[in-house]
C-alpha atoms as a PDB file:
ATOM      1  CA  MET A   1      23.319  82.115  26.364  1.00  0.00           C
ATOM      2  CA  ARG A   2      21.989  79.916  29.176  1.00  0.00           C
ATOM      3  CA  ASN A   3      18.243  79.851  29.433  1.00  0.00           C
ATOM      4  CA  LYS A   4      16.214  77.349  31.413  1.00  0.00           C
ATOM      5  CA  SER A   5      13.599  76.763  28.725  1.00  0.00           C
ATOM      6  CA  GLY A   6      16.034  75.687  26.009  1.00  0.00           C
ATOM      7  CA  PHE A   7      18.525  72.954  25.297  1.00  0.00           C
ATOM      8  CA  SER A   8      22.211  73.588  25.016  1.00  0.00           C
ATOM      9  CA  LEU A   9      24.036  72.229  21.996  1.00  0.00           C
ATOM     10  CA  ILE A  10      25.726  69.487  24.016  1.00  0.00           C
ATOM     11  CA  GLU A  11      22.416  68.271  25.447  1.00  0.00           C
ATOM     12  CA  LEU A  12      20.891  68.270  21.975  1.00  0.00           C
ATOM     13  CA  LEU A  13      23.798  66.227  20.602  1.00  0.00           C
ATOM     14  CA  MET A  14      23.508  63.771  23.497  1.00  0.00           C
ATOM     15  CA  VAL A  15      19.793  63.290  22.842  1.00  0.00           C
ATOM     16  CA  ILE A  16      20.454  62.729  19.121  1.00  0.00           C
ATOM     17  CA  ALA A  17      23.196  60.215  19.950  1.00  0.00           C
ATOM     18  CA  VAL A  18      20.902  58.269  22.312  1.00  0.00           C
ATOM     19  CA  ILE A  19      18.116  58.195  19.712  1.00  0.00           C
ATOM     20  CA  ALA A  20      20.574  57.020  17.050  1.00  0.00           C
ATOM     21  CA  VAL A  21      21.862  54.178  19.261  1.00  0.00           C
ATOM     22  CA  VAL A  22      18.364  53.081  20.264  1.00  0.00           C
ATOM     23  CA  SER A  23      17.124  53.099  16.675  1.00  0.00           C
ATOM     24  CA  ALA A  24      20.233  51.240  15.502  1.00  0.00           C
ATOM     25  CA  VAL A  25      19.501  48.526  18.076  1.00  0.00           C
ATOM     26  CA  MET A  26      15.737  48.407  17.528  1.00  0.00           C
ATOM     27  CA  VAL A  27      15.503  48.423  13.721  1.00  0.00           C
ATOM     28  CA  PRO A  28      17.332  45.098  13.049  1.00  0.00           C
ATOM     29  CA  SER A  29      15.293  43.345  15.749  1.00  0.00           C
ATOM     30  CA  ILE A  30      12.045  44.648  14.235  1.00  0.00           C
ATOM     31  CA  ILE A  31      13.135  43.501  10.768  1.00  0.00           C
ATOM     32  CA  SER A  32      14.138  40.049  12.021  1.00  0.00           C
ATOM     33  CA  TRP A  33      10.962  39.797  14.115  1.00  0.00           C
ATOM     34  CA  ARG A  34       8.899  40.133  10.959  1.00  0.00           C
END
C-alpha cells in the first residue's frame, strides 16, 4: 500500500501533530495580542 501520490498514516499523524502544536502556541499569543 505504498504509493507516491499519497500520504502514509504515520506522515498524516505527524502533520496533524505539528499543526496542533503550532496552533496551540499561536492561539494564546493572538488572544493576548488583541
